[in-house]
Amino acid sequence: MNTVLPAIVLIFSLCHQAISIENKFPDDFLFGVASSAYQIEGGHDKRGETVLDHYQRLDPSIISDSSDAKIACDSYHKYHEDINLLEYLGVDFYRFSISWPRILPTGYSNKINPDGIRYYNNLIDGLISKNITPMVTIFHYDLPKPLQDLGGWFNPTTADLFEDYSKILFKNFGDRVKFWITLNANTWGYADPMFPPMLNLSGLGEYLCYKTILLAHAKAYHLYKKEFRDEQKGQVGLTIDGRWYHPATTSTNDIEAAERVREFLIGTLANPIFGEGDFPKVVKERVAELSHKENFLKSRLPQLSPEEVDFIKGSYDFLGLNSYTTYLIKDDRSKDNWDSFSESKDLGAKLYQDPEWPGSLSDWLKVVPWGLRGVLKWVKDKYNNPPVFITENGFSDSGELEDEGRIQYYKLHLEALLEAIHEDGVNVKGYAAWSLLDNFEWMVGYSEKFGLFHVDFSDPARPRTPKSSARWYKSFLTRRHLAAAAAKTEL
Ligand code: BGC
């Protein structure tokens, strides 16, 4: 009896220790929430027109509930309240974006709007006064309309204009902003006619955008390194879409197809910067092969010159991943001999989601926490374990205050994140929940809500009310560890 009892105590305390280490985030891990300027600020009369403003004005029905972002959450006027909400949550950082047309109403660097500079100075100072670290996204889909007239992200000149805009931000805010995300990178609207500029140019559109985005990012990165880093001592990264693509079966074809899809949809932006440089081999080969069959004289994939490859390669301090959901991948190259072209043909695969996976209000957003672990492990193995921030992770519903679905979503994804850190050794530095407030969810307007705080959009004062998830996140942030994992998020 005398020997059994201490042994039981020892076993219990070892188990307890194991659980608490596994369920605890590293001491220097940063937690935050994210938003973007266009989706929350409003104050549209105090900035230049964006591409989306323009198309929405011509045809309000492009937004499914015919709404607009003219006032949105009115954060342009209510940023003090937002800062108080952030303080209530107890976050370490706030990821927000700066509106290009609020700083430069025409998009060009020759006319700076002093009110725009003042607004972000106030926001940044307010955050710092509450000990909240600002993490700034330089571009989050709100391209000034005059730049679209030049071709927008199809035109490499946009990369130069982006560099100028970035310089103005580094100069004005870099004394206080230490985390910069150049772009929330995406090719929406250049290959998908559902989003302004409504171009149905898949198979060329994505690739032209990728090239300009890569150049824009690298120009801003090198500018910061050359002119600002020594003094300001900040970090510069890029955020890319971190959906996970999992083979539908264990067949070699499906396993290869899933890897091909990852290289197309993650690697085209990640490999040139974080990997060995240039577009991934499989992407170059496949687009060249199909282009040849389609009678093109050259590949539809634009080339990066050796100088461009060198310039882009390694241009990062961290990788940002927006992670929401997962797709299953089935090899399907049945369209390889068709004349028409598109990125989806290039993928040579069917992408779909398991109807058994729990859903959200957004048809695309199924709850698959193990996908977060999957993409993190892939990025670690592929790109030599770079520092990663989860820059968005969130769940949509219709805005109810008792939002149990959102709490479950966060819990499950944080569990998967812990496994990625402790079991897979992924170098994750921080996590931002999307989003602080219910906001303007692009083409679906205010019909799908992601906020920790409810916003009453029918009230001109746009009052904010904490949801259950805000209380849950607040209490989680006081502990920073999860209760013993309910279920493993094995791949
Ligand atoms: C975008 C956000 C958007 C969210 C949900 C993300 O990829 O960065 O702006 O609200 O997806 O659709």
Coordinates of C-alpha atoms and ligand atoms in Angstrom, one line a residue:
M1 CA 0.0 0.0 0.0
N2 CA 2.8 2.4 1.0
T3 CA 4.6 1.9 -2.3
V4 CA 1.4 1.8 -4.5
L5 CA 0.1 5.2 -3.4
P6 CA 3.2 7.3 -4.3
A7 CA 3.4 5.4 -7.6
I8 CA -0.2 6.4 -8.4
V9 CA 0.5 10.0 -7.4
L10 CA 3.6 10.0 -9.6
I11 CA 1.7 8.5 -12.6
F12 CA -1.1 11.0 -12.1
S13 CA 1.3 13.9 -11.9
L14 CA 3.2 12.8 -15.0
C15 CA -0.1 12.4 -17.0
H16 CA -1.2 15.8 -15.8
Q17 CA 2.1 17.3 -16.8
A18 CA 1.9 15.7 -20.3
I19 CA -1.7 16.9 -20.8
S20 CA -0.8 20.4 -19.7
I21 CA 2.2 20.7 -21.9
E22 CA 0.3 19.3 -24.9
N23 CA -2.6 21.7 -24.3
K24 CA -0.6 24.8 -23.7
F25 CA 0.6 27.3 -26.3
P26 CA 4.3 28.4 -26.2
D27 CA 4.9 31.3 -23.8
D28 CA 5.7 33.7 -26.6
F29 CA 2.8 32.7 -28.8
L30 CA 0.6 35.6 -29.9
F31 CA -3.1 35.7 -30.1
G32 CA -5.2 38.2 -32.0
V33 CA -8.2 39.0 -34.1
A34 CA -8.3 40.1 -37.7
S35 CA -10.4 42.4 -39.9
S36 CA -10.0 44.3 -43.2
A37 CA -10.5 48.0 -44.0
Y38 CA -13.1 47.6 -46.7
Q39 CA -15.2 45.2 -44.7
I40 CA -15.5 47.3 -41.5
E41 CA -14.5 50.9 -42.0
G42 CA -17.3 52.6 -44.0
G43 CA -16.3 56.3 -44.3
H44 CA -16.5 55.8 -48.0
D45 CA -16.9 59.6 -48.7
K46 CA -13.5 60.1 -47.1
R47 CA -11.6 57.9 -49.5
G48 CA -11.2 57.2 -53.2
E49 CA -13.3 54.7 -55.1
T50 CA -12.3 51.1 -55.1
V51 CA -13.0 48.6 -57.9
L52 CA -15.8 47.0 -55.9
D53 CA -17.4 50.4 -55.2
H54 CA -17.5 51.0 -58.9
Y55 CA -19.1 47.8 -59.9
Q56 CA -21.5 47.8 -57.0
R57 CA -22.6 51.4 -58.0
L58 CA -23.3 50.2 -61.5
D59 CA -25.2 47.2 -60.4
P60 CA -26.1 46.7 -56.7
S61 CA -27.4 43.2 -57.4
I62 CA -23.8 41.9 -57.8
I63 CA -23.9 41.8 -53.9
S64 CA -26.4 39.0 -53.0
D65 CA -28.3 41.1 -50.5
S66 CA -27.9 44.3 -52.6
S67 CA -26.0 45.9 -49.8
D68 CA -22.8 48.0 -49.9
A69 CA -19.8 48.8 -47.6
K70 CA -20.4 52.6 -47.5
I71 CA -20.9 52.6 -43.8
A72 CA -20.3 48.9 -42.9
C73 CA -19.4 48.8 -39.2
D74 CA -18.5 52.5 -39.3
S75 CA -15.1 51.7 -37.8
Y76 CA -13.9 54.9 -39.5
H77 CA -15.8 56.8 -36.8
K78 CA -16.0 54.1 -34.1
Y79 CA -12.4 52.9 -33.9
H80 CA -12.2 53.9 -30.3
E81 CA -15.0 51.4 -29.5
D82 CA -13.2 48.7 -31.5
I83 CA -10.0 49.3 -29.5
N84 CA -12.1 48.9 -26.3
L85 CA -13.5 45.6 -27.6
L86 CA -10.0 44.4 -28.3
E87 CA -8.9 45.3 -24.8
Y88 CA -11.9 43.5 -23.4
L89 CA -10.8 40.3 -25.3
G90 CA -7.3 40.6 -24.0
V91 CA -5.6 40.0 -27.4
D92 CA -1.9 40.5 -28.0
F93 CA -2.3 41.9 -31.5
Y94 CA -4.9 43.3 -33.9
R95 CA -4.5 42.5 -37.6
F96 CA -6.2 45.2 -39.6
S97 CA -5.7 46.5 -43.1
I98 CA -5.0 50.0 -44.5
S99 CA -7.2 51.2 -47.3
W100 CA -5.1 52.1 -50.3
P101 CA -7.7 54.6 -51.6
R102 CA -8.0 56.2 -48.1
I103 CA -4.2 57.0 -48.1
L104 CA -4.0 57.6 -51.8
P105 CA -7.5 58.5 -53.2
T106 CA -6.4 58.0 -56.8
G107 CA -4.0 55.1 -56.1
Y108 CA -1.0 57.2 -57.1
S109 CA 1.6 58.4 -54.7
N110 CA 1.4 62.1 -55.7
K111 CA -1.7 62.9 -53.6
I112 CA -1.7 61.8 -50.0
N113 CA -4.9 62.2 -48.0
P114 CA -3.9 63.7 -44.6
D115 CA -7.1 62.6 -43.0
G116 CA -6.3 59.0 -43.9
I117 CA -2.9 59.3 -42.3
R118 CA -4.5 60.8 -39.2
Y119 CA -7.0 58.1 -39.0
Y120 CA -4.5 55.3 -39.0
N121 CA -2.2 57.2 -36.7
N122 CA -5.0 57.4 -34.2
L123 CA -5.9 53.8 -34.5
I124 CA -2.3 52.7 -34.1
D125 CA -1.7 55.0 -31.2
G126 CA -4.9 53.8 -29.5
L127 CA -3.9 50.2 -29.9
I128 CA -0.4 50.8 -28.5
S129 CA -1.8 52.7 -25.6
K130 CA -3.7 49.5 -24.6
N131 CA -0.6 47.3 -25.2
I132 CA -2.1 45.8 -28.4
T133 CA 0.4 45.2 -31.2
P134 CA -0.7 46.4 -34.6
M135 CA -0.2 43.9 -37.4
V136 CA -0.9 45.8 -40.7
T137 CA -2.0 44.3 -44.0
I138 CA -1.0 46.8 -46.7
F139 CA -3.5 45.4 -49.3
H140 CA -6.7 43.5 -48.7
Y141 CA -8.7 43.5 -51.9
D142 CA -9.5 47.2 -52.1
L143 CA -7.7 48.3 -55.2
P144 CA -8.3 52.0 -56.2
K145 CA -10.5 52.1 -59.2
P146 CA -8.0 54.2 -61.3
L147 CA -5.5 51.4 -61.1
Q148 CA -8.0 49.0 -62.5
D149 CA -8.2 51.2 -65.5
L150 CA -4.5 50.4 -66.1
G151 CA -5.3 46.7 -65.8
G152 CA -5.0 46.3 -62.1
W153 CA -3.1 43.2 -61.0
F154 CA -2.6 42.2 -64.7
N155 CA -0.3 45.1 -65.1
P156 CA 3.2 44.8 -63.6
T157 CA 3.2 48.6 -63.1
T158 CA 0.7 47.9 -60.2
A159 CA 3.7 46.3 -58.4
D160 CA 5.6 49.6 -58.7
L161 CA 2.6 51.6 -57.5
F162 CA 2.2 49.2 -54.6
E163 CA 5.8 49.8 -53.7
D164 CA 5.2 53.5 -53.6
Y165 CA 2.1 53.1 -51.5
S166 CA 4.0 50.8 -49.1
K167 CA 6.8 53.3 -48.8
I168 CA 4.3 55.9 -47.6
L169 CA 3.0 53.5 -45.0
F170 CA 6.5 52.5 -43.8
K171 CA 7.4 56.2 -43.5
N172 CA 4.3 57.3 -41.6
F173 CA 3.6 54.3 -39.4
G174 CA 6.7 52.1 -39.3
D175 CA 8.0 53.7 -36.1
R176 CA 5.1 51.9 -34.4
V177 CA 4.1 49.0 -36.7
K178 CA 6.5 46.0 -36.4
F179 CA 4.5 43.4 -38.4
W180 CA 3.6 44.1 -42.0
I181 CA 1.7 41.8 -44.3
T182 CA 2.2 43.1 -47.8
L183 CA -0.9 41.5 -49.4
N184 CA -3.8 39.3 -48.5
A185 CA -3.0 37.5 -51.8
N186 CA -5.8 36.3 -54.0
T187 CA -6.7 36.4 -57.6
W188 CA -10.4 36.9 -57.1
G189 CA -12.1 38.7 -59.9
Y190 CA -9.3 38.2 -62.5
A191 CA -10.3 34.6 -63.2
D192 CA -13.7 34.4 -61.6
P193 CA -16.5 36.6 -63.0
M194 CA -18.3 36.7 -59.6
F195 CA -16.0 39.3 -58.0
P196 CA -15.0 42.7 -59.5
P197 CA -13.4 43.3 -61.9
M198 CA -15.6 40.4 -63.0
L199 CA -13.1 39.0 -65.5
N200 CA -13.7 35.4 -66.7
L201 CA -10.1 34.7 -67.7
S202 CA -9.2 31.6 -65.8
G203 CA -6.1 29.8 -67.1
L204 CA -4.3 33.1 -67.7
G205 CA -5.9 35.5 -65.3
E206 CA -4.7 33.8 -62.1
Y207 CA -1.1 33.4 -63.4
L208 CA -0.8 37.0 -64.5
C209 CA -2.0 38.1 -61.1
Y210 CA 0.4 35.8 -59.3
K211 CA 3.3 37.3 -61.1
T212 CA 2.4 40.9 -60.3
I213 CA 1.5 40.0 -56.7
L214 CA 4.9 38.3 -56.3
L215 CA 6.7 41.3 -57.7
A216 CA 4.7 43.7 -55.6
H217 CA 5.4 41.7 -52.4
A218 CA 9.1 41.4 -53.1
K219 CA 9.5 45.1 -54.0
A220 CA 7.9 46.1 -50.7
Y221 CA 10.0 43.6 -48.8
H222 CA 13.3 44.8 -50.3
L223 CA 12.3 48.4 -49.9
Y224 CA 11.7 47.8 -46.2
K225 CA 14.9 45.9 -45.8
K226 CA 17.0 48.6 -47.6
E227 CA 15.5 51.7 -46.2
F228 CA 13.6 51.0 -43.0
R229 CA 14.5 47.7 -41.3
D230 CA 17.6 48.8 -39.5
E231 CA 15.8 51.6 -37.8
Q232 CA 12.3 50.3 -37.5
K233 CA 13.2 46.6 -36.7
G234 CA 10.0 45.2 -38.0
Q235 CA 9.1 42.1 -40.0
V236 CA 7.5 41.7 -43.4
G237 CA 5.5 38.7 -44.6
L238 CA 2.8 37.7 -47.1
T239 CA -0.6 36.1 -46.4
I240 CA -1.8 33.3 -48.7
D241 CA -4.9 31.1 -48.7
G242 CA -4.2 28.1 -46.6
R243 CA -7.0 25.7 -47.6
W244 CA -6.0 22.1 -47.3
Y245 CA -6.3 19.7 -50.3
H246 CA -6.5 16.1 -49.2
P247 CA -6.5 13.0 -51.5
A248 CA -10.0 11.5 -51.9
T249 CA -8.7 8.0 -51.8
T250 CA -5.3 6.3 -51.1
S251 CA -4.8 5.6 -54.9
T252 CA -1.5 6.9 -56.3
N253 CA -3.4 9.0 -58.8
D254 CA -5.4 10.8 -56.1
I255 CA -2.3 11.3 -53.9
E256 CA -0.4 12.8 -56.8
A257 CA -3.4 14.9 -57.8
A258 CA -3.7 16.3 -54.3
E259 CA -0.1 17.3 -54.3
R260 CA -0.5 18.8 -57.8
V261 CA -3.4 20.9 -56.6
R262 CA -1.5 22.1 -53.5
E263 CA 1.4 23.2 -55.8
F264 CA -1.1 25.1 -58.0
L265 CA -3.2 26.7 -55.3
I266 CA -0.6 27.2 -52.5
G267 CA 2.8 26.6 -54.2
T268 CA 2.4 29.2 -57.1
L269 CA 2.7 32.0 -54.5
A270 CA 4.6 30.1 -51.8
N271 CA 7.4 28.4 -53.8
P272 CA 8.8 31.5 -55.4
I273 CA 9.1 33.2 -52.0
F274 CA 9.5 30.5 -49.3
G275 CA 10.7 27.5 -51.4
E276 CA 13.4 26.9 -54.0
G277 CA 12.3 29.9 -56.1
D278 CA 10.2 30.2 -59.2
F279 CA 6.8 28.6 -59.9
P280 CA 6.7 25.0 -58.8
K281 CA 8.0 22.5 -61.3
V282 CA 4.8 20.6 -61.7
V283 CA 2.9 23.8 -62.4
K284 CA 5.4 24.9 -65.0
E285 CA 5.4 21.5 -66.7
R286 CA 1.6 20.9 -66.7
V287 CA 0.7 24.4 -68.0
A288 CA 3.4 24.1 -70.7
E289 CA 2.1 20.7 -71.7
L290 CA -1.5 21.7 -71.9
S291 CA -0.7 25.0 -73.6
H292 CA 1.1 23.1 -76.3
K293 CA -1.9 20.8 -76.8
E294 CA -4.1 23.9 -77.0
N295 CA -1.9 25.2 -79.9
F296 CA -0.4 28.1 -77.9
L297 CA 3.0 29.1 -79.1
K298 CA 4.2 29.5 -75.5
S299 CA 3.0 28.4 -72.1
R300 CA 0.1 30.3 -70.6
L301 CA 2.1 30.5 -67.4
P302 CA 4.2 33.7 -67.5
Q303 CA 7.9 33.3 -66.9
L304 CA 9.8 34.7 -64.1
S305 CA 13.3 35.8 -65.3
P306 CA 16.3 34.6 -63.4
E307 CA 16.7 38.1 -61.9
E308 CA 13.1 38.0 -60.8
V309 CA 13.4 34.6 -59.3
D310 CA 16.4 35.8 -57.2
F311 CA 14.7 39.0 -56.3
I312 CA 11.5 37.2 -55.0
K313 CA 13.2 34.2 -53.4
G314 CA 13.6 34.5 -49.6
S315 CA 11.7 37.8 -49.5
Y316 CA 10.0 37.0 -46.2
D317 CA 10.3 37.2 -42.4
F318 CA 7.1 35.1 -41.9
L319 CA 4.4 33.3 -43.8
G320 CA 0.7 34.3 -43.1
L321 CA -1.9 31.6 -43.7
N322 CA -5.7 32.2 -43.9
S323 CA -7.2 28.8 -42.9
Y324 CA -10.9 28.0 -43.1
T325 CA -11.6 24.7 -44.7
T326 CA -10.5 21.6 -46.7
Y327 CA -11.3 20.0 -50.1
L328 CA -11.0 16.4 -51.2
I329 CA -9.1 15.8 -54.4
K330 CA -9.8 13.2 -57.0
D331 CA -7.6 12.9 -60.0
D332 CA -9.4 13.9 -63.2
R333 CA -7.5 14.7 -66.3
S334 CA -10.5 14.0 -68.6
K335 CA -10.4 17.5 -70.0
D336 CA -6.7 17.4 -71.0
N337 CA -7.6 17.1 -74.7
W338 CA -10.2 19.9 -74.8
D339 CA -9.5 23.1 -76.7
S340 CA -10.7 25.4 -73.9
F341 CA -8.4 26.3 -71.1
S342 CA -8.8 27.2 -67.4
E343 CA -7.0 26.8 -64.1
S344 CA -9.4 24.1 -63.2
K345 CA -8.4 22.1 -66.3
D346 CA -4.7 22.7 -65.4
L347 CA -5.4 21.2 -61.9
G348 CA -6.5 18.0 -63.5
A349 CA -8.6 17.1 -60.5
K350 CA -12.0 17.4 -59.0
L351 CA -12.3 19.3 -55.8
Y352 CA -15.2 18.6 -53.5
Q353 CA -16.2 18.4 -49.9
D354 CA -17.6 15.5 -47.9
P355 CA -21.3 16.1 -47.3
E356 CA -20.8 14.5 -43.9
W357 CA -18.5 17.3 -42.7
P358 CA -20.3 19.8 -40.5
G359 CA -21.1 23.0 -42.3
S360 CA -21.5 26.7 -41.6
L361 CA -23.7 29.3 -43.2
S362 CA -21.2 29.7 -46.1
D363 CA -21.6 26.8 -48.6
W364 CA -17.8 26.6 -49.0
L365 CA -16.9 26.5 -45.3
K366 CA -17.0 23.0 -43.9
V367 CA -15.5 22.4 -40.5
V368 CA -12.4 20.2 -40.9
P369 CA -9.9 21.0 -38.2
W370 CA -7.4 18.3 -39.3
G371 CA -7.0 20.3 -42.5
L372 CA -5.4 23.0 -40.5
R373 CA -2.8 20.5 -39.2
G374 CA -2.4 19.2 -42.8
V375 CA -1.6 22.5 -44.4
L376 CA 0.7 23.5 -41.5
K377 CA 2.7 20.3 -41.7
W378 CA 2.9 20.5 -45.5
V379 CA 4.3 24.1 -45.3
K380 CA 6.8 23.0 -42.7
D381 CA 8.1 20.1 -44.7
K382 CA 8.0 21.9 -48.1
Y383 CA 9.6 25.3 -47.1
N384 CA 12.0 24.4 -44.3
N385 CA 9.7 25.3 -41.4
P386 CA 9.3 29.1 -41.8
P387 CA 7.7 31.1 -39.0
V388 CA 4.0 31.0 -39.6
F389 CA 1.1 33.2 -38.4
I390 CA -2.4 32.0 -38.9
T391 CA -3.7 35.3 -40.1
E392 CA -7.4 34.3 -40.3
N393 CA -9.5 31.4 -39.1
G394 CA -13.2 31.6 -38.6
F395 CA -16.8 30.4 -38.9
S396 CA -19.9 31.9 -40.4
D397 CA -23.5 31.9 -39.2
S398 CA -26.4 34.3 -39.4
G399 CA -25.2 36.5 -36.5
E400 CA -26.8 34.9 -33.5
L401 CA -25.6 36.0 -30.0
E402 CA -25.4 32.4 -28.7
D403 CA -22.9 31.2 -31.3
E404 CA -22.0 27.8 -30.0
G405 CA -20.9 26.7 -33.6
R406 CA -18.2 29.4 -33.7
I407 CA -16.9 28.4 -30.2
Q408 CA -16.7 24.8 -31.3
Y409 CA -14.9 25.8 -34.5
Y410 CA -12.3 27.8 -32.6
K411 CA -11.8 25.1 -30.0
L412 CA -11.3 22.4 -32.6
H413 CA -8.9 24.5 -34.7
L414 CA -6.9 25.5 -31.7
E415 CA -6.6 21.9 -30.7
A416 CA -5.3 21.1 -34.2
L417 CA -2.9 24.0 -34.0
L418 CA -1.5 22.6 -30.7
E419 CA -1.0 19.2 -32.4
A420 CA 0.8 21.0 -35.3
I421 CA 3.1 22.7 -32.8
H422 CA 3.8 19.9 -30.3
E423 CA 3.5 16.8 -32.4
D424 CA 4.6 18.0 -35.9
G425 CA 7.0 20.7 -34.7
V426 CA 5.5 23.4 -36.9
N427 CA 6.9 26.9 -36.2
V428 CA 3.6 28.7 -35.6
K429 CA 4.1 32.0 -33.9
G430 CA 0.6 33.4 -33.7
Y431 CA -3.1 33.0 -34.4
A432 CA -5.8 35.6 -35.4
A433 CA -9.5 34.8 -35.2
W434 CA -11.5 36.1 -38.1
S435 CA -13.2 38.4 -37.3
L436 CA -13.5 41.0 -34.6
L437 CA -16.9 42.2 -35.9
D438 CA -19.7 41.0 -38.1
N439 CA -18.9 42.8 -41.3
F440 CA -19.3 43.2 -45.1
E441 CA -18.6 39.7 -46.4
W442 CA -17.9 40.8 -50.0
M443 CA -20.3 39.3 -52.6
V444 CA -22.7 38.1 -49.9
G445 CA -22.9 41.4 -48.1
Y446 CA -24.2 41.1 -44.6
S447 CA -25.8 37.8 -45.0
E448 CA -23.0 35.7 -43.6
K449 CA -21.5 36.8 -40.3
F450 CA -18.0 35.9 -38.9
G451 CA -17.8 38.3 -35.9
L452 CA -17.0 37.7 -32.3
F453 CA -19.1 40.8 -31.8
H454 CA -22.6 41.3 -33.3
V455 CA -23.2 44.6 -35.1
D456 CA -26.7 46.0 -35.6
F457 CA -26.5 47.1 -39.2
S458 CA -30.1 48.6 -39.0
D459 CA -29.1 51.1 -36.4
P460 CA -27.1 54.1 -37.6
A461 CA -25.0 53.9 -34.4
R462 CA -23.9 50.4 -35.4
P463 CA -23.9 49.2 -31.8
R464 CA -21.6 46.2 -31.0
T465 CA -22.7 43.4 -28.7
P466 CA -20.4 40.6 -27.5
K467 CA -21.5 37.1 -28.6
S468 CA -20.9 34.0 -26.5
S469 CA -17.8 33.4 -28.6
A470 CA -16.3 36.8 -27.6
R471 CA -16.7 35.7 -23.9
W472 CA -15.3 32.3 -24.7
Y473 CA -12.2 33.8 -26.5
K474 CA -11.7 36.3 -23.7
S475 CA -11.7 33.5 -21.1
F476 CA -9.5 31.3 -23.3
L477 CA -7.0 34.2 -23.5
T478 CA -6.7 34.4 -19.8
R479 CA -5.6 30.7 -19.7
R480 CA -4.0 30.2 -23.1
H481 CA -4.4 26.4 -23.0
L482 CA -7.3 24.1 -23.9
A483 CA -8.9 21.4 -21.8
A484 CA -7.7 17.9 -22.7
A485 CA -8.3 17.4 -26.4
A486 CA -11.8 15.9 -27.1
A487 CA -10.6 14.0 -30.1
K488 CA -7.4 13.8 -32.0
T489 CA -7.3 15.7 -35.3
E490 CA -5.3 13.0 -37.1
L491 CA -4.9 13.2 -40.8
Ligands
BGC1 C1 -10.7 36.9 -46.7 C2 -11.7 37.7 -45.8 C3 -13.0 37.1 -45.9 C4 -12.9 35.6 -45.4 C5 -14.2 34.9 -45.3 C6 -10.7 35.4 -46.3 O1 -10.0 34.7 -47.2 O2 -9.4 37.4 -46.4 O3 -11.7 39.0 -46.3 O4 -14.0 37.8 -45.2 O5 -12.0 34.9 -46.3 O6 -14.7 34.7 -46.6

